[in-house]
Coordinates of C-alpha atoms and ligand atoms in Angstrom, one line a residue:
M18 CA 165.4 90.0 143.1
G19 CA 167.4 88.7 146.1
G20 CA 165.1 90.5 148.7
L21 CA 161.8 89.4 147.2
S22 CA 159.5 87.0 149.0
R23 CA 158.5 83.7 147.2
A24 CA 155.0 85.2 146.6
Q25 CA 156.5 88.3 145.1
K26 CA 158.7 86.3 142.8
I27 CA 155.8 84.2 141.6
K28 CA 153.8 87.3 141.0
S29 CA 156.5 89.0 139.0
G30 CA 157.1 85.8 137.0
L31 CA 153.4 85.6 136.2
Q32 CA 153.4 89.2 135.1
I33 CA 156.3 88.6 132.7
V34 CA 154.6 85.5 131.2
I35 CA 151.2 87.2 130.8
G36 CA 152.8 90.4 129.5
G37 CA 154.8 88.4 127.0
H38 CA 151.7 86.6 125.8
L39 CA 149.8 89.9 125.5
V40 CA 152.7 91.4 123.5
A41 CA 152.7 88.3 121.2
A42 CA 148.9 88.5 120.8
G43 CA 149.2 92.2 120.0
I44 CA 151.8 91.5 117.4
A45 CA 149.8 88.6 115.8
T46 CA 146.7 90.8 115.6
Y47 CA 148.7 93.7 114.2
I48 CA 150.4 91.8 111.5
G49 CA 147.2 89.9 110.6
N50 CA 148.5 86.4 111.4
E51 CA 146.0 84.0 109.7
K52 CA 146.0 81.2 112.3
W53 CA 145.7 83.7 115.1
Y54 CA 142.7 85.2 113.5
Q55 CA 141.2 81.8 112.7
H56 CA 141.6 80.3 116.1
V57 CA 141.5 83.3 118.5
V58 CA 140.3 86.7 117.1
M59 CA 137.4 85.6 115.0
P60 CA 136.0 83.0 117.6
T61 CA 136.2 85.7 120.2
L62 CA 134.3 88.1 118.0
R63 CA 131.7 85.4 117.5
L64 CA 130.9 85.6 121.2
L65 CA 129.2 89.0 120.3
Q66 CA 125.9 89.4 118.6
P67 CA 126.5 89.4 114.8
E68 CA 125.4 93.0 114.3
T69 CA 127.5 94.1 117.3
A70 CA 130.6 92.4 115.9
H71 CA 129.9 93.9 112.5
S72 CA 129.6 97.4 113.9
L73 CA 132.8 96.9 115.8
A74 CA 134.6 95.8 112.6
V75 CA 133.3 98.9 110.8
K76 CA 134.4 101.2 113.6
C77 CA 137.9 99.6 113.6
A78 CA 138.2 100.1 109.8
K79 CA 136.9 103.6 110.1
H80 CA 139.6 104.5 112.6
G81 CA 142.3 102.7 110.7
I82 CA 142.6 100.0 113.3
I83 CA 143.4 97.2 110.8
P84 CA 146.2 94.7 110.7
Q85 CA 149.3 95.9 108.9
M86 CA 149.5 92.9 106.5
K87 CA 152.2 92.5 103.9
T88 CA 150.7 93.8 100.7
V89 CA 151.8 91.9 97.7
Q90 CA 150.8 93.2 94.3
Y91 CA 150.3 90.6 91.7
E92 CA 150.7 91.7 88.0
S93 CA 148.3 88.9 87.0
L94 CA 145.5 90.3 89.2
K95 CA 145.6 93.8 87.7
T96 CA 142.7 94.4 85.5
T97 CA 140.9 97.2 83.6
V98 CA 137.1 97.4 83.5
W99 CA 135.0 100.4 82.3
G100 CA 138.4 102.0 81.5
K101 CA 139.2 102.0 85.2
Q102 CA 142.4 100.2 86.5
F103 CA 141.8 97.9 89.4
E104 CA 145.0 97.0 91.3
N105 CA 143.2 93.7 92.1
P106 CA 139.7 92.4 91.2
I107 CA 138.5 91.6 94.7
G108 CA 135.9 94.1 96.0
L109 CA 134.0 94.6 99.2
A110 CA 130.3 93.8 98.6
A111 CA 127.5 96.1 99.5
G112 CA 126.0 95.9 102.9
F113 CA 129.3 95.8 104.9
D114 CA 129.9 99.6 104.7
K115 CA 126.4 100.7 104.2
N116 CA 127.1 104.3 105.2
G117 CA 130.5 105.0 103.7
E118 CA 132.3 105.1 107.0
A119 CA 135.1 102.7 106.5
V120 CA 136.1 103.1 102.8
D121 CA 139.7 104.0 103.3
G122 CA 140.2 101.3 106.0
M123 CA 138.8 98.7 103.7
L124 CA 140.9 99.8 100.7
K125 CA 143.9 99.8 103.0
M126 CA 143.0 96.2 104.0
G127 CA 143.7 95.2 100.4
F128 CA 140.4 95.4 98.6
G129 CA 140.7 96.5 94.9
F130 CA 137.4 98.4 95.2
V131 CA 134.7 99.1 97.7
E132 CA 131.0 99.4 97.2
V133 CA 129.1 101.4 99.8
G134 CA 125.3 101.1 100.4
S135 CA 122.6 100.3 99.9
I136 CA 121.8 103.9 100.6
T137 CA 118.2 105.2 100.9
P138 CA 117.3 108.9 100.2
Q139 CA 115.9 109.5 103.7
P140 CA 117.6 107.9 106.8
Q141 CA 115.6 104.9 108.0
P142 CA 116.2 102.4 110.8
G143 CA 115.6 99.2 108.9
N144 CA 113.9 96.1 110.4
P145 CA 113.8 95.5 114.2
K146 CA 116.8 93.7 115.7
P147 CA 117.9 90.9 115.8
R148 CA 118.1 90.9 112.0
M149 CA 121.5 89.3 111.3
F150 CA 122.1 85.7 112.0
R151 CA 125.4 83.8 111.9
L152 CA 125.2 80.2 110.6
T153 CA 128.7 79.2 111.6
Q154 CA 128.4 75.5 110.8
D155 CA 127.2 76.4 107.3
Q156 CA 129.7 79.4 106.9
A157 CA 126.7 81.5 106.1
I158 CA 124.7 84.5 107.2
I159 CA 121.0 85.2 107.1
N160 CA 120.0 88.9 107.2
R161 CA 116.8 90.8 107.0
C162 CA 118.3 94.3 107.7
G163 CA 115.8 96.0 105.4
F164 CA 118.0 98.9 104.3
N165 CA 119.1 100.5 107.5
S166 CA 120.7 103.6 106.2
D167 CA 122.0 107.0 107.3
G168 CA 120.4 108.5 104.2
H169 CA 121.8 110.3 101.1
D170 CA 122.9 113.5 102.7
T171 CA 125.0 112.0 105.5
V172 CA 126.7 109.4 103.3
Y173 CA 127.3 112.0 100.6
D174 CA 129.1 114.2 103.1
R175 CA 131.3 111.4 104.2
L176 CA 132.3 110.4 100.6
R177 CA 132.8 114.0 99.7
T178 CA 134.9 114.7 102.7
R179 CA 137.3 111.9 101.9
L180 CA 137.9 113.5 98.5
I181 CA 138.9 116.9 99.8
P182 CA 142.6 116.3 99.0
W183 CA 141.6 115.9 95.3
L184 CA 138.7 118.3 95.0
G185 CA 139.2 120.9 97.7
P186 CA 136.8 121.7 100.5
V187 CA 134.1 123.5 98.6
V188 CA 131.3 121.7 96.7
P189 CA 131.3 123.6 93.5
D190 CA 128.0 124.5 91.9
D191 CA 129.5 123.6 88.7
R192 CA 130.2 120.0 89.4
N193 CA 132.4 119.7 86.3
M194 CA 135.6 119.5 88.4
L195 CA 134.4 116.5 90.4
N196 CA 135.4 114.0 87.8
E197 CA 138.2 112.4 85.9
N198 CA 140.8 114.8 87.3
L199 CA 140.9 112.4 90.3
W200 CA 142.8 110.1 88.1
S201 CA 145.0 112.5 86.1
P202 CA 148.8 112.4 86.4
D203 CA 148.5 116.0 87.6
R204 CA 146.4 115.0 90.6
P205 CA 147.0 116.9 93.8
T206 CA 150.1 116.9 95.8
I207 CA 150.5 117.4 99.6
Q208 CA 153.9 118.6 100.7
G209 CA 155.3 117.8 97.3
K210 CA 154.0 114.2 97.3
H211 CA 151.3 112.9 95.0
V212 CA 148.2 112.0 97.0
P213 CA 147.6 108.4 96.1
A214 CA 144.6 107.8 93.9
P215 CA 141.4 107.7 96.0
G216 CA 140.5 104.1 95.2
I217 CA 137.5 102.8 93.3
V218 CA 134.3 103.4 95.1
G219 CA 130.9 102.2 93.8
V220 CA 127.6 103.5 95.3
N221 CA 124.7 101.1 95.7
L222 CA 121.3 102.7 95.7
G223 CA 118.3 101.5 97.5
K224 CA 114.8 102.8 98.2
N225 CA 113.0 103.9 101.3
K226 CA 110.4 101.4 102.6
D227 CA 107.5 103.9 102.3
T228 CA 108.3 105.2 98.8
K229 CA 105.6 104.2 96.4
D230 CA 107.3 105.0 93.1
A231 CA 110.8 103.3 93.4
A232 CA 112.1 105.3 90.4
V233 CA 111.9 108.5 92.4
D234 CA 114.4 107.2 94.9
Y235 CA 116.8 105.7 92.4
I236 CA 116.7 109.0 90.4
A237 CA 117.5 110.9 93.6
G238 CA 120.4 108.6 94.1
V239 CA 121.8 109.2 90.6
K240 CA 121.5 112.9 91.1
K241 CA 123.1 112.9 94.5
F242 CA 126.0 110.4 93.9
G243 CA 126.4 110.6 90.2
E244 CA 129.3 113.1 90.3
L245 CA 131.2 111.2 93.0
A246 CA 130.7 107.5 92.4
D247 CA 133.0 105.4 90.2
Y248 CA 130.0 103.3 89.4
L249 CA 126.3 103.3 90.4
V250 CA 124.2 100.3 91.3
I251 CA 120.5 100.0 91.2
N252 CA 119.8 97.3 93.7
V253 CA 116.5 95.7 92.8
S254 CA 117.2 92.4 94.4
S255 CA 117.3 92.7 98.2
P256 CA 114.7 90.3 99.6
N257 CA 114.0 92.4 102.7
T258 CA 112.2 95.4 101.2
P259 CA 108.6 94.5 100.1
G260 CA 108.0 94.7 96.4
L261 CA 111.6 95.5 95.5
R262 CA 112.4 92.3 93.6
A263 CA 109.4 92.8 91.4
L264 CA 111.4 95.6 89.8
Q265 CA 113.4 93.0 88.0
G266 CA 110.4 92.2 85.8
K267 CA 110.7 93.1 82.1
E268 CA 108.3 96.1 82.0
Q269 CA 109.1 97.5 85.4
L270 CA 112.9 97.2 84.8
T271 CA 112.7 98.8 81.4
K272 CA 110.7 101.8 82.8
L273 CA 113.1 102.1 85.7
I274 CA 116.3 102.0 83.7
D275 CA 114.8 104.5 81.1
Q276 CA 114.2 107.0 83.9
V277 CA 117.5 106.4 85.7
L278 CA 119.5 106.7 82.4
A279 CA 117.7 110.0 81.6
E280 CA 118.8 111.3 84.9
R281 CA 122.4 110.1 84.5
A282 CA 122.5 111.9 81.1
K283 CA 122.0 115.2 83.0
L284 CA 125.2 114.8 85.0
S285 CA 127.8 117.3 84.1
R286 CA 130.7 114.7 84.1
K287 CA 132.1 114.2 80.7
I288 CA 132.4 110.4 81.3
K289 CA 129.3 109.3 83.1
P290 CA 129.6 106.7 85.9
P291 CA 128.8 103.2 84.7
L292 CA 125.3 102.0 85.7
L293 CA 125.0 98.5 87.1
V294 CA 122.0 96.4 88.0
K295 CA 122.2 94.0 91.0
I296 CA 120.1 90.9 90.6
S297 CA 118.8 88.0 92.7
P298 CA 120.0 84.4 92.4
D299 CA 116.4 83.3 92.6
L300 CA 115.3 84.5 89.2
T301 CA 113.6 81.9 86.9
E302 CA 115.1 81.1 83.5
Q303 CA 112.5 83.5 81.9
D304 CA 113.4 86.3 84.4
K305 CA 117.0 86.0 83.5
A306 CA 116.3 86.1 79.8
D307 CA 114.1 89.2 80.4
V308 CA 116.9 91.0 82.4
A309 CA 119.4 90.2 79.6
F310 CA 117.0 91.5 77.0
V311 CA 116.3 94.7 78.9
V312 CA 120.0 95.5 79.7
G313 CA 121.0 94.6 76.2
R314 CA 118.6 97.2 74.7
Y315 CA 120.8 100.1 75.8
K316 CA 124.0 100.8 74.0
G317 CA 126.3 102.5 76.4
G318 CA 123.4 102.4 79.0
V319 CA 123.5 99.6 81.5
E320 CA 127.2 98.8 81.7
G321 CA 127.3 96.1 84.3
L322 CA 125.4 93.4 86.3
I323 CA 126.1 92.4 89.9
V324 CA 125.3 88.7 90.3
S325 CA 124.1 88.1 92.9
N326 CA 122.3 89.3 96.0
T327 CA 121.3 86.9 98.8
T328 CA 118.9 84.0 98.3
V329 CA 115.5 83.3 99.9
A330 CA 115.9 79.6 99.1
R331 CA 117.0 77.2 101.9
S332 CA 118.8 74.0 101.1
P333 CA 117.8 71.0 103.3
S334 CA 121.5 70.5 104.0
L335 CA 121.7 73.6 106.3
K336 CA 122.7 72.6 109.8
S337 CA 122.7 75.7 112.0
R338 CA 120.0 76.5 114.5
W339 CA 119.3 79.8 112.7
K340 CA 118.5 78.2 109.4
G341 CA 114.8 78.9 109.7
E342 CA 115.2 82.7 110.1
E343 CA 113.5 84.8 107.5
G344 CA 115.7 86.9 105.2
G345 CA 118.4 86.5 102.6
L346 CA 121.0 83.8 102.9
S347 CA 124.6 84.5 101.9
G348 CA 128.0 82.7 102.2
A349 CA 129.0 79.2 101.3
P350 CA 125.5 77.7 100.6
L351 CA 124.9 80.5 98.0
K352 CA 128.1 79.8 96.0
E353 CA 126.9 77.4 93.3
K354 CA 123.6 79.1 92.7
S355 CA 125.4 82.5 92.3
T356 CA 128.0 80.9 89.9
Q357 CA 125.3 79.4 87.8
T358 CA 123.4 82.7 87.6
I359 CA 126.7 84.4 86.5
R360 CA 127.2 81.7 83.8
D361 CA 123.6 82.2 82.6
M362 CA 123.8 85.9 82.5
Y363 CA 127.2 85.9 80.7
R364 CA 125.8 83.6 78.1
L365 CA 122.5 85.5 77.7
T366 CA 124.3 88.8 77.3
Q367 CA 127.0 87.2 75.0
G368 CA 129.7 88.5 77.4
R369 CA 129.1 92.1 76.3
I370 CA 128.3 93.4 79.8
P371 CA 130.8 93.2 82.6
I372 CA 129.6 91.2 85.5
I373 CA 130.7 91.5 89.2
G374 CA 130.4 88.0 90.6
V375 CA 129.5 87.7 94.3
G376 CA 128.1 84.9 96.5
G377 CA 129.9 82.4 98.7
I378 CA 133.5 83.3 97.7
S379 CA 136.0 82.4 100.4
T380 CA 139.1 81.0 98.5
G381 CA 141.1 81.7 95.4
Q382 CA 139.5 78.7 93.8
D383 CA 136.0 80.0 94.4
A384 CA 137.0 83.3 92.9
Y385 CA 138.6 81.5 89.9
E386 CA 135.3 79.7 89.3
K387 CA 133.4 83.0 89.3
F388 CA 135.8 84.4 86.6
R389 CA 135.5 81.3 84.5
A390 CA 131.7 81.6 84.7
G391 CA 131.8 85.1 83.4
A392 CA 132.7 87.6 86.1
S393 CA 135.1 90.4 85.3
L394 CA 135.4 91.4 89.0
I395 CA 134.3 89.8 92.2
Q396 CA 133.2 90.8 95.7
V397 CA 133.0 89.2 99.1
Y398 CA 131.1 89.8 102.3
S399 CA 130.2 86.7 104.4
A400 CA 133.6 85.1 104.2
L401 CA 135.2 88.3 105.5
S402 CA 133.0 88.1 108.6
F403 CA 134.2 84.5 109.3
A404 CA 137.9 84.8 108.4
G405 CA 138.7 88.5 109.1
P406 CA 141.3 90.6 107.3
P407 CA 143.7 87.7 106.5
L408 CA 141.2 86.5 104.0
L409 CA 142.4 89.0 101.4
P410 CA 146.2 88.3 101.2
K411 CA 145.3 84.6 101.3
M412 CA 142.7 84.8 98.4
K413 CA 145.0 86.9 96.3
A414 CA 147.9 84.5 96.8
E415 CA 145.8 81.5 96.0
L416 CA 144.3 83.1 92.9
A417 CA 147.6 84.3 91.6
E418 CA 149.0 80.8 92.1
I419 CA 146.2 79.2 90.2
L420 CA 146.8 81.6 87.3
E421 CA 150.5 80.8 87.3
K422 CA 149.9 77.1 87.3
E423 CA 147.6 77.4 84.4
G424 CA 150.1 79.6 82.5
I425 CA 147.7 82.6 82.5
T426 CA 149.3 86.0 82.7
S427 CA 146.2 88.1 83.3
I428 CA 142.9 87.4 85.1
S429 CA 141.0 89.0 82.3
E430 CA 141.9 86.0 80.1
V431 CA 139.9 83.8 82.3
V432 CA 136.6 85.7 82.1
G433 CA 133.9 83.5 80.6
A434 CA 136.3 80.6 80.0
D435 CA 133.5 78.1 80.8
L436 CA 131.3 79.3 78.0
K437 CA 134.2 79.2 75.5
T438 CA 135.0 75.6 76.6
E439 CA 131.3 74.7 76.1
S440 CA 131.2 76.2 72.6
N441 CA 134.4 74.5 71.6
H442 CA 132.9 71.2 72.7
A443 CA 129.7 72.0 70.7
V444 CA 131.8 72.8 67.6
A445 CA 133.9 69.6 68.0
A446 CA 130.7 67.5 68.4
Ligands
FMN30 C1 124.3 91.6 106.6 C2 124.3 91.8 105.1 C3 123.7 93.0 104.6 C4 123.7 93.2 103.2 N1 123.2 94.4 102.7 C5 123.2 94.6 101.4 C6 122.7 95.8 100.9 O1 122.4 96.8 101.6 N2 122.7 96.0 99.5 C7 123.1 95.0 98.7 O2 123.0 95.2 97.4 N3 123.5 93.8 99.1 C8 123.6 93.6 100.5 N4 124.0 92.4 100.9 C9 124.4 91.3 100.0 C10 125.9 91.3 99.7 O3 126.3 92.4 99.0 C11 126.2 90.0 98.7 O4 125.5 90.2 97.5 C12 125.8 88.7 99.4 O5 126.0 88.7 100.8 C13 126.5 87.5 98.7 O6 127.9 87.6 99.0 P1 128.6 86.7 100.1 O7 128.2 85.3 100.0 O8 130.1 86.9 99.9 O9 128.2 87.3 101.4 C14 124.1 92.2 102.3 C15 124.6 91.0 102.8 C16 124.7 90.8 104.2 C17 125.3 89.5 104.7

């Protein structure tokens, strides 16, 4: 550097410093450093409109651009529900990957299962934008997306394509082969290596805005996705499709489930995909009792509840400027309401129907409370949009640590512990 002028020396010094910082930033992003995401990546993403940031996140996951975080498997978090083995009980909630574009990326990120949807039979644009609002101060989101969806055919093709290693490229007329062989020990090999299991993927079904008879759309969903899905969800609880939540009423729900189950019975799979109903946290006590009564009527019929969707209620404690926006509220302010609804549904169904608990979970402790209330599995959405991918290893480590401290060897032992404690107290009294 002897012949360089002072200006040139400063310039190359600066280049080295900036280059060094860029490399360090790249490494921190690549390895999913929690503090880096918390203080730099996520605040930067928050400069974008919420829906733009969300689309970017989906695109990154779609193309496998996700941090290469250390994946630790915890024995205590492994669980079996509906005869399916979950490597961990934390799933991605519906609405994040509405169109089944990012399933493999999200599984790779560390989710134990992914739920795609809600999917409507025909493609539809949803409500006008802006329709997603970030309430950062409240760690919450308000959305009124209104089921923007690519429609059944497109999403089916995506989900089918990712299964080609297991099922081959041709969609067989006789769909019998599209089933449990995905899980068999004789599953396919590529160049002598077992293709890893395809992960657990649930499909959440919605209805088109203009469809008069909702059952027609849900039946179409069962027919289309019944052979591929690990479980099916009838979503009757989004607040953004007029009339949808009325389907949770006793008579309407009975009629709808009867029709959907009749369609499911026609599937050629030997073991039919479990059917779940996703409910609102805004149900009255009577509504909850009615839902429990209806789902309890079917032996081997409705095999799960997802509790809960977003709420239309607004607590006076909300601080953010977007708190007055219309739509469904999710994230931290939903947490207690959702946990209470899980507790109620677990009690009303006598713990016979597995519940996926969702609403405001952002830590291992939040997750633990959902299991204690009665959840067998949990899901997250809003917290992921605030914390980014490091959320998963953090939550898993926290949850595993709580279990270890409590001397619990399996998460399944915790399910419904609140109710058991309550009844022990009642007996003692
Ligand atoms: C932007 C957005 C879109 C959503 N879309 C759907 C949807 O299409 N179908 C559905 O069943 N739930 C949908 N949800 C609800 C979530 O699946 C979940 O039930 C709710 O957000 C509560 O979880 P959280 O507090 O972890 O976000 C959506 C949530 C958000 C924030």
